[in-house]
PDB file of C-alpha atoms in Angstrom:
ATOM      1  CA  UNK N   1      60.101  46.017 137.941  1.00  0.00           C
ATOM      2  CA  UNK N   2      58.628  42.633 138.088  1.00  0.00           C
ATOM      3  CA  UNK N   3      60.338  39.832 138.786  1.00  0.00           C
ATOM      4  CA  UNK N   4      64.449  39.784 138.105  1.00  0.00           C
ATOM      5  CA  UNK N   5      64.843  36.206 137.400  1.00  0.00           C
ATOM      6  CA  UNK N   6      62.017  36.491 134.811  1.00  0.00           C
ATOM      7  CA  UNK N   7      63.646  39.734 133.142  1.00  0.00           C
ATOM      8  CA  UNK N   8      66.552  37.986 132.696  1.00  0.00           C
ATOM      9  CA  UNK N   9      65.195  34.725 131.532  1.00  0.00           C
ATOM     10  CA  UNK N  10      62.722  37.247 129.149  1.00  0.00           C
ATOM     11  CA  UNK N  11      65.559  38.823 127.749  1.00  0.00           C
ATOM     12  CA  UNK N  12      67.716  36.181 126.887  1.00  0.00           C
ATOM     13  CA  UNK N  13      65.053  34.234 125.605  1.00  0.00           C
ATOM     14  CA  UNK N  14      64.200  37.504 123.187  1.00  0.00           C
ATOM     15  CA  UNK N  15      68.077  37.459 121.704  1.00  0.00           C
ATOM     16  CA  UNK N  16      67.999  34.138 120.914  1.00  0.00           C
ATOM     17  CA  UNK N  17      64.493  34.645 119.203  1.00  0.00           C
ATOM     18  CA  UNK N  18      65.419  37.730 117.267  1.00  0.00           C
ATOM     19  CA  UNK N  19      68.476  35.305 116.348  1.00  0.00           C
ATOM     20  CA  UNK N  20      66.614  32.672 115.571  1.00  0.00           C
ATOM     21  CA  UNK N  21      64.127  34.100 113.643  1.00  0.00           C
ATOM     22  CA  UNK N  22      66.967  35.746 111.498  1.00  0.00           C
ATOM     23  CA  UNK N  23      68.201  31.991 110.472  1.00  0.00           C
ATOM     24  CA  UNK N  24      65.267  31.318 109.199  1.00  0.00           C
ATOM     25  CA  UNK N  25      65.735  34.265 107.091  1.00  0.00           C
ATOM     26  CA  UNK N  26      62.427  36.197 108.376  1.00  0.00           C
ATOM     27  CA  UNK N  27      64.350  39.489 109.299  1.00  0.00           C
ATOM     28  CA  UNK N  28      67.879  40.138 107.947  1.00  0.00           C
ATOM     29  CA  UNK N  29      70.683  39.117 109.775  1.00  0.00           C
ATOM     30  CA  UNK N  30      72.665  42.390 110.382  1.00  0.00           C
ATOM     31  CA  UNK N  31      69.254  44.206 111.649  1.00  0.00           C
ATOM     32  CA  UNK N  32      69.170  42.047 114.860  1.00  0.00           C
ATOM     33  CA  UNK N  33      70.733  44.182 116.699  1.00  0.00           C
ATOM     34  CA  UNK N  34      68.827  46.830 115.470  1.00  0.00           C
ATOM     35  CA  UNK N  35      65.919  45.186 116.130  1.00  0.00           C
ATOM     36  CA  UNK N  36      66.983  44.576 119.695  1.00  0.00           C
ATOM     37  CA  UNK N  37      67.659  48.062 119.857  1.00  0.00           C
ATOM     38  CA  UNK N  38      64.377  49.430 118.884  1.00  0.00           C
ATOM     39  CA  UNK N  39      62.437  47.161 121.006  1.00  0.00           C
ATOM     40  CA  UNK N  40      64.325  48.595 123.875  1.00  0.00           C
ATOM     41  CA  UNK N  41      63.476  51.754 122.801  1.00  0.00           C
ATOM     42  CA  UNK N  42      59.945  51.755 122.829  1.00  0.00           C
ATOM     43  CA  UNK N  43      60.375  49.876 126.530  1.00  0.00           C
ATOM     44  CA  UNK N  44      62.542  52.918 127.896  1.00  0.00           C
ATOM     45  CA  UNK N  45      59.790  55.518 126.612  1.00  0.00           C
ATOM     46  CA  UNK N  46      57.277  53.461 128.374  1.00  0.00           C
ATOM     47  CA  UNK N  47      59.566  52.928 131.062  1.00  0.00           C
ATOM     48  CA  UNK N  48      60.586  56.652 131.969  1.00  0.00           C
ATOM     49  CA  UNK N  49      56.961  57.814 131.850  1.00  0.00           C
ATOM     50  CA  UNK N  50      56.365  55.361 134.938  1.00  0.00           C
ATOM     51  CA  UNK N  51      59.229  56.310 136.836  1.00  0.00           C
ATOM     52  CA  UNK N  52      59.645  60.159 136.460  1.00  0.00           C
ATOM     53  CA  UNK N  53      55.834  60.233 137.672  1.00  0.00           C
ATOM     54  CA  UNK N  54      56.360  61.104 141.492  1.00  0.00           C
ATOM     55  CA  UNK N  55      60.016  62.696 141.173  1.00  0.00           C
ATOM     56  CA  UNK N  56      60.079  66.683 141.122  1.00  0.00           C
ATOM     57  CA  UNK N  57      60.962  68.223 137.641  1.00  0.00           C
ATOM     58  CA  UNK N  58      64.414  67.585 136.285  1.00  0.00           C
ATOM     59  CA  UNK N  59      67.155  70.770 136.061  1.00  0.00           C
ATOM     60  CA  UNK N  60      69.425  69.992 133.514  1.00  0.00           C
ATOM     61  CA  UNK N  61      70.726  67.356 131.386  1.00  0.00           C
ATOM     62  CA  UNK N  62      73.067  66.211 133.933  1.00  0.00           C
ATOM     63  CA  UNK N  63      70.371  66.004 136.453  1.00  0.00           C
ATOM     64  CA  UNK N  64      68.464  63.371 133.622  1.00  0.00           C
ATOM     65  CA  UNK N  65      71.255  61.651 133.764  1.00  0.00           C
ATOM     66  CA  UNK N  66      72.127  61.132 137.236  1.00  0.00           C
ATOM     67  CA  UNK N  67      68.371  60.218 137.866  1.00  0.00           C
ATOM     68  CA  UNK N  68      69.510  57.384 134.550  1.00  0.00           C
ATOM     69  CA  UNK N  69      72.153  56.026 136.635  1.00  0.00           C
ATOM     70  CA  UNK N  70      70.764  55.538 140.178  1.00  0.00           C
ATOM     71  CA  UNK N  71      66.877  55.160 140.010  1.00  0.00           C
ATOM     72  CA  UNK N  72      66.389  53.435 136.655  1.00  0.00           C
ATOM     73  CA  UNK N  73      69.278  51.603 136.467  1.00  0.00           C
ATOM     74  CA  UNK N  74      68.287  50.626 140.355  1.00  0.00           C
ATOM     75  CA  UNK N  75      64.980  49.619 139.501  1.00  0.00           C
ATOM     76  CA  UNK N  76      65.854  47.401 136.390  1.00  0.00           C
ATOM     77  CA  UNK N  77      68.917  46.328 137.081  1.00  0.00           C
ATOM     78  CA  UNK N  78      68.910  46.245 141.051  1.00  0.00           C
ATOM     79  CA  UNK N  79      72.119  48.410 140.971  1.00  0.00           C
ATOM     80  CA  UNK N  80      73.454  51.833 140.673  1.00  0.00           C
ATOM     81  CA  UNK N  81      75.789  52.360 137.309  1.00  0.00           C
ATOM     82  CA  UNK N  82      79.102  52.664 139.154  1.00  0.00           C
ATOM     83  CA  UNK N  83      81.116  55.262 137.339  1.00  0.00           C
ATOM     84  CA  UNK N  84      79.250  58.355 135.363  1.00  0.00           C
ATOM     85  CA  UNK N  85      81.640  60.616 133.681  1.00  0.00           C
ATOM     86  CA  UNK N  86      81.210  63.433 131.037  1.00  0.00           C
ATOM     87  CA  UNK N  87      82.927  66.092 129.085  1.00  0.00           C
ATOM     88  CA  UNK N  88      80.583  68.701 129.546  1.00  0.00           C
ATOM     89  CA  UNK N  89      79.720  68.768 126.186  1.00  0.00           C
ATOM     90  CA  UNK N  90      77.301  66.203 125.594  1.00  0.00           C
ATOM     91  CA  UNK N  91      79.248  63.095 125.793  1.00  0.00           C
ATOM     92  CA  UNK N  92      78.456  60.904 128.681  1.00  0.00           C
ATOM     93  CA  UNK N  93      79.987  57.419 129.803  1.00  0.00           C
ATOM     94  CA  UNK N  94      78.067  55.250 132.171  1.00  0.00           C
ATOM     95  CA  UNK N  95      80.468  52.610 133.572  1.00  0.00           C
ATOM     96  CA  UNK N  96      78.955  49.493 135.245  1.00  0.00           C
ATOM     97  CA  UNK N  97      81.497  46.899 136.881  1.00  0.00           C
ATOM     98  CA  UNK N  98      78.794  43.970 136.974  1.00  0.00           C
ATOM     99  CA  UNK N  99      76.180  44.326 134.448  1.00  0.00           C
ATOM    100  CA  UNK N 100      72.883  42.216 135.107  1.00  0.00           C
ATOM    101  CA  UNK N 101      72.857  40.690 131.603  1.00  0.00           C
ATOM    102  CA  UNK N 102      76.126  39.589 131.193  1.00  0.00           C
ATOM    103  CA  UNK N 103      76.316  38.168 135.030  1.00  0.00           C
ATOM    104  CA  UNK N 104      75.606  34.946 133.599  1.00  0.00           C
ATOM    105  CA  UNK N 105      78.085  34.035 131.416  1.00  0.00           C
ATOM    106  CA  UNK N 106      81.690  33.586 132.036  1.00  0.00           C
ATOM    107  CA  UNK N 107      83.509  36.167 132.594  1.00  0.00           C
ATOM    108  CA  UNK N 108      86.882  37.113 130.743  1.00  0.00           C
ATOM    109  CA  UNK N 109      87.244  37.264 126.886  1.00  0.00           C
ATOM    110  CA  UNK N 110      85.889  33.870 125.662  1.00  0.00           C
ATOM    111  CA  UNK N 111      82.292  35.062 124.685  1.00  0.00           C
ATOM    112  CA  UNK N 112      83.012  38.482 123.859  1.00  0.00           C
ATOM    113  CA  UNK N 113      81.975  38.643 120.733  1.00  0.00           C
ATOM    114  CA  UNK N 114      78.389  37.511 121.857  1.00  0.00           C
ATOM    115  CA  UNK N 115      78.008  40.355 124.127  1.00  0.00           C
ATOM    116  CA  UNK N 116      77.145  43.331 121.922  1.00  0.00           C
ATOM    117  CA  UNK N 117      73.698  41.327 121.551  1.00  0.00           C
ATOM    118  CA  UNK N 118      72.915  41.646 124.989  1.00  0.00           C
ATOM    119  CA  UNK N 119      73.498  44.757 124.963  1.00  0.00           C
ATOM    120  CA  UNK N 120      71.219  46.516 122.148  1.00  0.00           C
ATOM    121  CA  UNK N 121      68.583  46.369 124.011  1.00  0.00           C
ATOM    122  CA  UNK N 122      69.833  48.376 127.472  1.00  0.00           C
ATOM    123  CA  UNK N 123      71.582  50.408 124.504  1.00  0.00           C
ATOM    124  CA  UNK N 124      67.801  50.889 123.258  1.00  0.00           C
ATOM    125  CA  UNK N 125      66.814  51.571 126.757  1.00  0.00           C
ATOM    126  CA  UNK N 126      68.585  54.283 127.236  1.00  0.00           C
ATOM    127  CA  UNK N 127      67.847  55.962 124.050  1.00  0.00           C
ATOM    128  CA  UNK N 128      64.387  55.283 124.501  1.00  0.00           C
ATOM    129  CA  UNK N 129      64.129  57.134 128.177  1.00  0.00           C
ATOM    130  CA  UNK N 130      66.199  59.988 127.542  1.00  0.00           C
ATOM    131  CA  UNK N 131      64.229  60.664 124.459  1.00  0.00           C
ATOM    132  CA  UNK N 132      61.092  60.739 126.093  1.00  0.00           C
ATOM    133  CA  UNK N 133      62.815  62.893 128.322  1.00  0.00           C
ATOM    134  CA  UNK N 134      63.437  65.252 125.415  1.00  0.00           C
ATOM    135  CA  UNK N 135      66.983  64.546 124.727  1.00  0.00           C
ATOM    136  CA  UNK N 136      67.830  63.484 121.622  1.00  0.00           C
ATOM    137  CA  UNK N 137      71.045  60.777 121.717  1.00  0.00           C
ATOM    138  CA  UNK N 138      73.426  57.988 120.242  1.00  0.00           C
ATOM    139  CA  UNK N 139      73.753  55.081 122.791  1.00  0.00           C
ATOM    140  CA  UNK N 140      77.149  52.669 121.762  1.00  0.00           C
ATOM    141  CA  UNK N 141      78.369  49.763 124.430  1.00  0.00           C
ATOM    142  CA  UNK N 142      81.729  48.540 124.666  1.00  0.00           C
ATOM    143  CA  UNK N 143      82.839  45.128 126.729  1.00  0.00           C
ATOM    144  CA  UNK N 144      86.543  44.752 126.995  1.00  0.00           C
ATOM    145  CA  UNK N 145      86.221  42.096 129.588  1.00  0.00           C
ATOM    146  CA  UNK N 146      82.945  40.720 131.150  1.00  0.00           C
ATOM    147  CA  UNK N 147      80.785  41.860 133.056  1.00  0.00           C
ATOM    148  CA  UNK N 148      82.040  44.679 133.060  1.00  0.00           C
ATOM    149  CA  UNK N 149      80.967  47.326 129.979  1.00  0.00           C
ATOM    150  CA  UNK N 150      80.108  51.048 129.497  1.00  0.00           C
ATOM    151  CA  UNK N 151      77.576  52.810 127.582  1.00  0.00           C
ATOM    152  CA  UNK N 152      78.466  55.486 125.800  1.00  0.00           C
ATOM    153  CA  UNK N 153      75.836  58.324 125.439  1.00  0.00           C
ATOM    154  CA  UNK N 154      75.951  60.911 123.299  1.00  0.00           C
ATOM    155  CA  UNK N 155      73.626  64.062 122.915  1.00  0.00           C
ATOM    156  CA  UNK N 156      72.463  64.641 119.727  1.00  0.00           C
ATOM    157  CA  UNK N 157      72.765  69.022 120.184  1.00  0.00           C
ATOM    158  CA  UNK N 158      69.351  70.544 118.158  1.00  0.00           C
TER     159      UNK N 158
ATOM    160  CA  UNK P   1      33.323  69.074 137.500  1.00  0.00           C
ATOM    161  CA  UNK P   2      35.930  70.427 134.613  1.00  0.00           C
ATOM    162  CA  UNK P   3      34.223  71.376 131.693  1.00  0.00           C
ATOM    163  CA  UNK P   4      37.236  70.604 129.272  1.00  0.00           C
ATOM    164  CA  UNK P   5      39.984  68.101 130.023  1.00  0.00           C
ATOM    165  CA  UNK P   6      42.991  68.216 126.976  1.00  0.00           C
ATOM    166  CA  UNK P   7      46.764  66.086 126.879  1.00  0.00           C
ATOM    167  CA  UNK P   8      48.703  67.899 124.620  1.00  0.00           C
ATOM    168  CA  UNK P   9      52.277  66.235 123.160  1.00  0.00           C
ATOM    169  CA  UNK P  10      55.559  67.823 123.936  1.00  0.00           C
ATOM    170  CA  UNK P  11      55.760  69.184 120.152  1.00  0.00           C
ATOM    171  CA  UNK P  12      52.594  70.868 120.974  1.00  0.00           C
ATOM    172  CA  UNK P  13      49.990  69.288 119.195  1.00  0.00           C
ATOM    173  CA  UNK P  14      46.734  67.613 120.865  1.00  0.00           C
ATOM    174  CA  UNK P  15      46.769  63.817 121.712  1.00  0.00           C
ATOM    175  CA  UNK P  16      43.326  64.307 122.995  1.00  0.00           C
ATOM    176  CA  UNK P  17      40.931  66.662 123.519  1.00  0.00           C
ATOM    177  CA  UNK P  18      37.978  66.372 125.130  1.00  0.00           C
ATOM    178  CA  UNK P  19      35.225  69.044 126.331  1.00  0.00           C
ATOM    179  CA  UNK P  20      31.342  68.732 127.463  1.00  0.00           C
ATOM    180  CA  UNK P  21      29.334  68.644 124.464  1.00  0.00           C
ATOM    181  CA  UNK P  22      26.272  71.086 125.553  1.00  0.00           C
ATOM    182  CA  UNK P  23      28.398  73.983 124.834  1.00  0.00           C
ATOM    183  CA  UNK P  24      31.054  75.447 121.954  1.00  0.00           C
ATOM    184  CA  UNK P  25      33.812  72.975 121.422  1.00  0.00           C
ATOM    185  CA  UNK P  26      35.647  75.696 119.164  1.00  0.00           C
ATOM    186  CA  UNK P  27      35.889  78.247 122.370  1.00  0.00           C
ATOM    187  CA  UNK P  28      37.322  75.359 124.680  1.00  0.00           C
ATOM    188  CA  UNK P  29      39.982  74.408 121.919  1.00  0.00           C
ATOM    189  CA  UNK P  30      40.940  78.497 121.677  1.00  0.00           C
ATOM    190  CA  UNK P  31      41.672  78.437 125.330  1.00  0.00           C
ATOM    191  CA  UNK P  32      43.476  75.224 125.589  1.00  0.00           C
ATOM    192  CA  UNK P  33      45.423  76.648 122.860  1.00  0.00           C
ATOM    193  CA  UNK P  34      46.368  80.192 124.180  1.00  0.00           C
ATOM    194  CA  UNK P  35      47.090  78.114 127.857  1.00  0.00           C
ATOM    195  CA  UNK P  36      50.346  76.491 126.228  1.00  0.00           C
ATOM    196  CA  UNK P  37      51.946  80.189 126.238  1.00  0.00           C
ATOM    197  CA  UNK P  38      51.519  80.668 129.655  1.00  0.00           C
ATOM    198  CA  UNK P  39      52.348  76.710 130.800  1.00  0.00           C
ATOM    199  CA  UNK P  40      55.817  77.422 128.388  1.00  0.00           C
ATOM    200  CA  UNK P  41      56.447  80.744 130.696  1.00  0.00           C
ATOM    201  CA  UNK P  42      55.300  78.821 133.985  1.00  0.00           C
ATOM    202  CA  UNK P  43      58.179  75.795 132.770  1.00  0.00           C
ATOM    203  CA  UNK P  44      61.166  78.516 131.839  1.00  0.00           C
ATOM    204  CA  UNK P  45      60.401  80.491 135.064  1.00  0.00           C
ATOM    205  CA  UNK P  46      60.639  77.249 136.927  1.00  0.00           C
ATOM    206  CA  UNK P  47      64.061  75.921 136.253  1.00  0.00           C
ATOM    207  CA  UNK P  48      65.462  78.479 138.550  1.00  0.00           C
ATOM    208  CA  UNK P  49      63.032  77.406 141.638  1.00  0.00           C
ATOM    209  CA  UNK P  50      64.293  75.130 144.319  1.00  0.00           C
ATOM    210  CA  UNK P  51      63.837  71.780 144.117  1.00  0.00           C
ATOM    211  CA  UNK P  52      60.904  71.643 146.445  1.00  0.00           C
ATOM    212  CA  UNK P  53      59.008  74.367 144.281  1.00  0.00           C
ATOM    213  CA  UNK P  54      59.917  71.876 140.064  1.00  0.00           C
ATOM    214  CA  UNK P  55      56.379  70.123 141.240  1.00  0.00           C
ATOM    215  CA  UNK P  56      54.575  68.550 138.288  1.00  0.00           C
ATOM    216  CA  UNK P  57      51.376  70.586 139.219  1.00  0.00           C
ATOM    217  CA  UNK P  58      51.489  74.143 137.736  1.00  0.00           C
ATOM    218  CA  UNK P  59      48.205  75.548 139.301  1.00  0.00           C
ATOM    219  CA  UNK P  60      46.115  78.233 138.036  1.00  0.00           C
ATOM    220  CA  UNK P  61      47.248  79.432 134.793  1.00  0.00           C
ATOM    221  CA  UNK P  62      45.012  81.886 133.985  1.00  0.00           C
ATOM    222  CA  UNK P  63      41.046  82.629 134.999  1.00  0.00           C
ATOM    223  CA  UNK P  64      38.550  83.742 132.288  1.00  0.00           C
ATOM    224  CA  UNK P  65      34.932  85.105 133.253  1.00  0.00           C
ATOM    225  CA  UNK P  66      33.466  82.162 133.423  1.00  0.00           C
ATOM    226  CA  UNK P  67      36.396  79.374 133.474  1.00  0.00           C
ATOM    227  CA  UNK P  68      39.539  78.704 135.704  1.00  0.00           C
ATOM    228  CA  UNK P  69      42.121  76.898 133.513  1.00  0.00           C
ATOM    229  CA  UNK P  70      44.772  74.513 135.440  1.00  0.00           C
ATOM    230  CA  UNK P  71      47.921  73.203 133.868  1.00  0.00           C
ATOM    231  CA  UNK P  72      50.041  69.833 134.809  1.00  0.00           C
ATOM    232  CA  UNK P  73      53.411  68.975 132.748  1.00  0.00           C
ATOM    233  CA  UNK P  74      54.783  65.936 133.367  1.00  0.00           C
ATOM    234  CA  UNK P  75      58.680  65.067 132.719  1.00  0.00           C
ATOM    235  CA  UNK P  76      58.013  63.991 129.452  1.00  0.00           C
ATOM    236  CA  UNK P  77      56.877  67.506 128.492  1.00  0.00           C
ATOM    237  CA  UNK P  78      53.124  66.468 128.376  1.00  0.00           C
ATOM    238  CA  UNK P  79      51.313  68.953 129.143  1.00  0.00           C
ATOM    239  CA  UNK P  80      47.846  68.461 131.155  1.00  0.00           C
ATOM    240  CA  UNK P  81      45.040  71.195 130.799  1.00  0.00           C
ATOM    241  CA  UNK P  82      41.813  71.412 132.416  1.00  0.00           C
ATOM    242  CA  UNK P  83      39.185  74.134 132.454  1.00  0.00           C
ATOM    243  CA  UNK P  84      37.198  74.103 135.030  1.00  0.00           C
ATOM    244  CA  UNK P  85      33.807  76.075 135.189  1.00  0.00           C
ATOM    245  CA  UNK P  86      34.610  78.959 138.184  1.00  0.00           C
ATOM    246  CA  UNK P  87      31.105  78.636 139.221  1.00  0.00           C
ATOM    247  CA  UNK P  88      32.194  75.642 141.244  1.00  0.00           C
ATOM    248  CA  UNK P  89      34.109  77.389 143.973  1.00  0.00           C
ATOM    249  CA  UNK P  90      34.279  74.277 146.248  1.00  0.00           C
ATOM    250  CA  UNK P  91      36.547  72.888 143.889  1.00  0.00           C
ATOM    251  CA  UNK P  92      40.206  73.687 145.918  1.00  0.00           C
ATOM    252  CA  UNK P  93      43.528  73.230 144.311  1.00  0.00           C
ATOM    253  CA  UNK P  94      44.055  69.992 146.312  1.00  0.00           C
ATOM    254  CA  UNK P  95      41.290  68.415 144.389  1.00  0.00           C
ATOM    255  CA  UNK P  96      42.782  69.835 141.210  1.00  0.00           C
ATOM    256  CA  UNK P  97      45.738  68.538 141.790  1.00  0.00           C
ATOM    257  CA  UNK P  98      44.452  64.976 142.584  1.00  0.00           C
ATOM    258  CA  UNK P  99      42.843  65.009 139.607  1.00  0.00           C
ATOM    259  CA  UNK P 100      45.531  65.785 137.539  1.00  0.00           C
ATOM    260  CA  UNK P 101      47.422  62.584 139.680  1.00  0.00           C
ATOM    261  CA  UNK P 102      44.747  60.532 137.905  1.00  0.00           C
ATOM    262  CA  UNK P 103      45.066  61.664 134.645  1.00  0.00           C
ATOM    263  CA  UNK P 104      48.842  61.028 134.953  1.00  0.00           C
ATOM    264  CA  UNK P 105      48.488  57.738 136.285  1.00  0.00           C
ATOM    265  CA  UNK P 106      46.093  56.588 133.497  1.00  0.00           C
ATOM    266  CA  UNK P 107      48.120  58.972 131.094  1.00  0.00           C
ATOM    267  CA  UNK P 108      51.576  56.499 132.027  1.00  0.00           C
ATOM    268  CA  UNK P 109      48.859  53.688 131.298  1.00  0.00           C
ATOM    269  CA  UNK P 110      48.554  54.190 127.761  1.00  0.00           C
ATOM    270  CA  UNK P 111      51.730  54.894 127.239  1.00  0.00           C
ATOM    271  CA  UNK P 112      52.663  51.476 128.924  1.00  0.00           C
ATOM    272  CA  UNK P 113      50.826  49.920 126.593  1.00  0.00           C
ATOM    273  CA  UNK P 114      52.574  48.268 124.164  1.00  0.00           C
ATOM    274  CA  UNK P 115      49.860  48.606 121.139  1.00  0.00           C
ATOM    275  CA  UNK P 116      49.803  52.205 121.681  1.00  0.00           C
ATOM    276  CA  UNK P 117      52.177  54.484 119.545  1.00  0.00           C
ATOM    277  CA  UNK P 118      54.111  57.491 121.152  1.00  0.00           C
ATOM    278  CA  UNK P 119      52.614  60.166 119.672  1.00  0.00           C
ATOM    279  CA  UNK P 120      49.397  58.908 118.531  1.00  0.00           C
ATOM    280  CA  UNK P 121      46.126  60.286 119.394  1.00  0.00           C
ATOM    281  CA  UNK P 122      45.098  58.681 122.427  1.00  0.00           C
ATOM    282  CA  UNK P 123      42.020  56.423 121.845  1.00  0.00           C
ATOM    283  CA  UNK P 124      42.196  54.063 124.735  1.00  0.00           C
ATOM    284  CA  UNK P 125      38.655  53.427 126.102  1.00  0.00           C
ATOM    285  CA  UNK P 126      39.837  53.135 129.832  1.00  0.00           C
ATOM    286  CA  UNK P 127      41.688  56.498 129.709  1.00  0.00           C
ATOM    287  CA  UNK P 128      37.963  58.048 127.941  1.00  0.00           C
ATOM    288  CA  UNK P 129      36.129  56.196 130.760  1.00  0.00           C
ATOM    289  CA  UNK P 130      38.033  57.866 133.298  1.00  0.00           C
ATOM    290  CA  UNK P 131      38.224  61.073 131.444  1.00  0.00           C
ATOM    291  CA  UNK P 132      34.009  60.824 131.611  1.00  0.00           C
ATOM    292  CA  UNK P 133      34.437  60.214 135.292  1.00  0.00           C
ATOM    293  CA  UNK P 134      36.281  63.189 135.915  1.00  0.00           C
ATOM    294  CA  UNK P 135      33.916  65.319 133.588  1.00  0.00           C
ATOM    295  CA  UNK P 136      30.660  64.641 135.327  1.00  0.00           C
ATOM    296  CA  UNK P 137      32.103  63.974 138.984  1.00  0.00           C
ATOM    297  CA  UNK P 138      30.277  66.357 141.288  1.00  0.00           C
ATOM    298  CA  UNK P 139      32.674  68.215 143.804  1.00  0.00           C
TER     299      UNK P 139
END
């Protein structure tokens, strides 16, 4: 990943355009987030096709999703996801106790209604490389108190 | 040299297809087709191995009379095939499997690219250029 600075300062700068533009009434305001979201998407697809080049072939579904929490999350966010836990039947929940994008703003309860739009896109992320991955899944993030927040993942069964 | 070089999408379709133009394209698209039965086996076989042996590289999948054809899935479920003409016996498997390393790296190109479309036929001129390269390279 290039710079972090500069991913941060990119993606902040690409919520507040998505927002912007949707002020101006060029793209609906409720699809911002899914706008976000999709972006993200495509960026995890791209994403997981660099990173999964050199690793050996993945076992399982939990073994995707380990490799989700400690090398991607490592390379993007220059941390491991702190907490994985699942039911075994497709429902995953990746905890992380100091997420990148919401590092800095203050933490506690006062913005919390902001953070769901820094979120989509990681949301989209994550969707994006486990898809290309072959796993087909719902991403959802929840914040009760900044920065810490968890992704929920769930896997869409065929 | 191969004689046929084909990415093929993880739904099984081709995103591009290439094969030297002196000689039937039909037969090289029959064999690229009847290949992705035995790279499906090759994948369910391997999800048993030890981790050393879940290597991207599949080897030999099967030899005709005249051709060798190689396979290469990445963890996308691409799937790489090459036929090779089995002439060529200084071609070794370490060779192959560098040149399958190239195609991957230039295959993870296009896909970085953000004017390209997942699932699109590849038409990217730098991945044909190097596609050419491979094609005519003398081993």
């Amino acid at each position: 990943m290039a710079d972090e600075a500069l991913f941060l300062l990119l993606h902040n700068e690409m919520v507040a355009g998505v927002y912007k533009s949707a002020e101006q009434g060029e793209v609906e305001n409720g699809r911002c987030i899914t706008k976000l979201e999709n972006m993200g998407f495509r960026v995890g697809q791209g994403l997981i096709e660099r990173f999964t080049k050199d690793t050996a072939r993945f076992k399982d579904e939990l073994d995707i999703m380990k490799f989700i929490c400690k090398d991607f999350w490592t390379t993007v966010f220059k941390k491991q996801i702190d907490n994985l836990r699942t039911n075994h039947q497709g429902i995953y929940v990746l905890q992380d106790n100091k997420f990148r994008l919401l590092t800095q703003m203050s933490a506690g309860k006062q913005y919390l209604e902001h953070a769901s739009k820094y979120l989509a896109f990681t949301c989209g992320l994550i969707r994006g490389g486990l898809s290309n991955l072959g796993i087909k899944s719902i991403v959802t993030a929840e914040v009760s108190s900044m920065p810490a927040c968890k992704f929920q993942v769930m896997i869409q069964k065929l | 040299m191969a004689v046929c070089i084909a990415v093929i999408a993880k739904e099984n379709y081709p995103l591009y297809i290439r094969s030297t133009p002196m000689e039937n394209e039909l037969k090289f698209h029959y064999m690229v087709h009847t290949s992705l039965d035995v790279v499906d086996e090759k994948i369910s076989a391997m999800g048993k191995a030890l981790v050393d042996q879940r290597e991207l590289y599949l080897g030999l999948l099967y030899p005709t009379e005249d051709y060798k054809v190689y396979g290469y899935v990445t963890n996308s479920k691409v799937k790489f095939v090459m036929v090779v003409d089995s002439s060529n016996t200084a071609l070794r498997d370490n060779e192959i499997r560098s040149m399958f390393r190239k195609l991957h790296n230039s295959y993870t190109d296009v896909m970085c690219n953000p004017f390209y479309n997942p699932g699109d036929r590849i038409q990217s001129r730098v991945f044909d250029n190097m596609v050419t390269s491979m094609m005519i390279q003398v081993c």
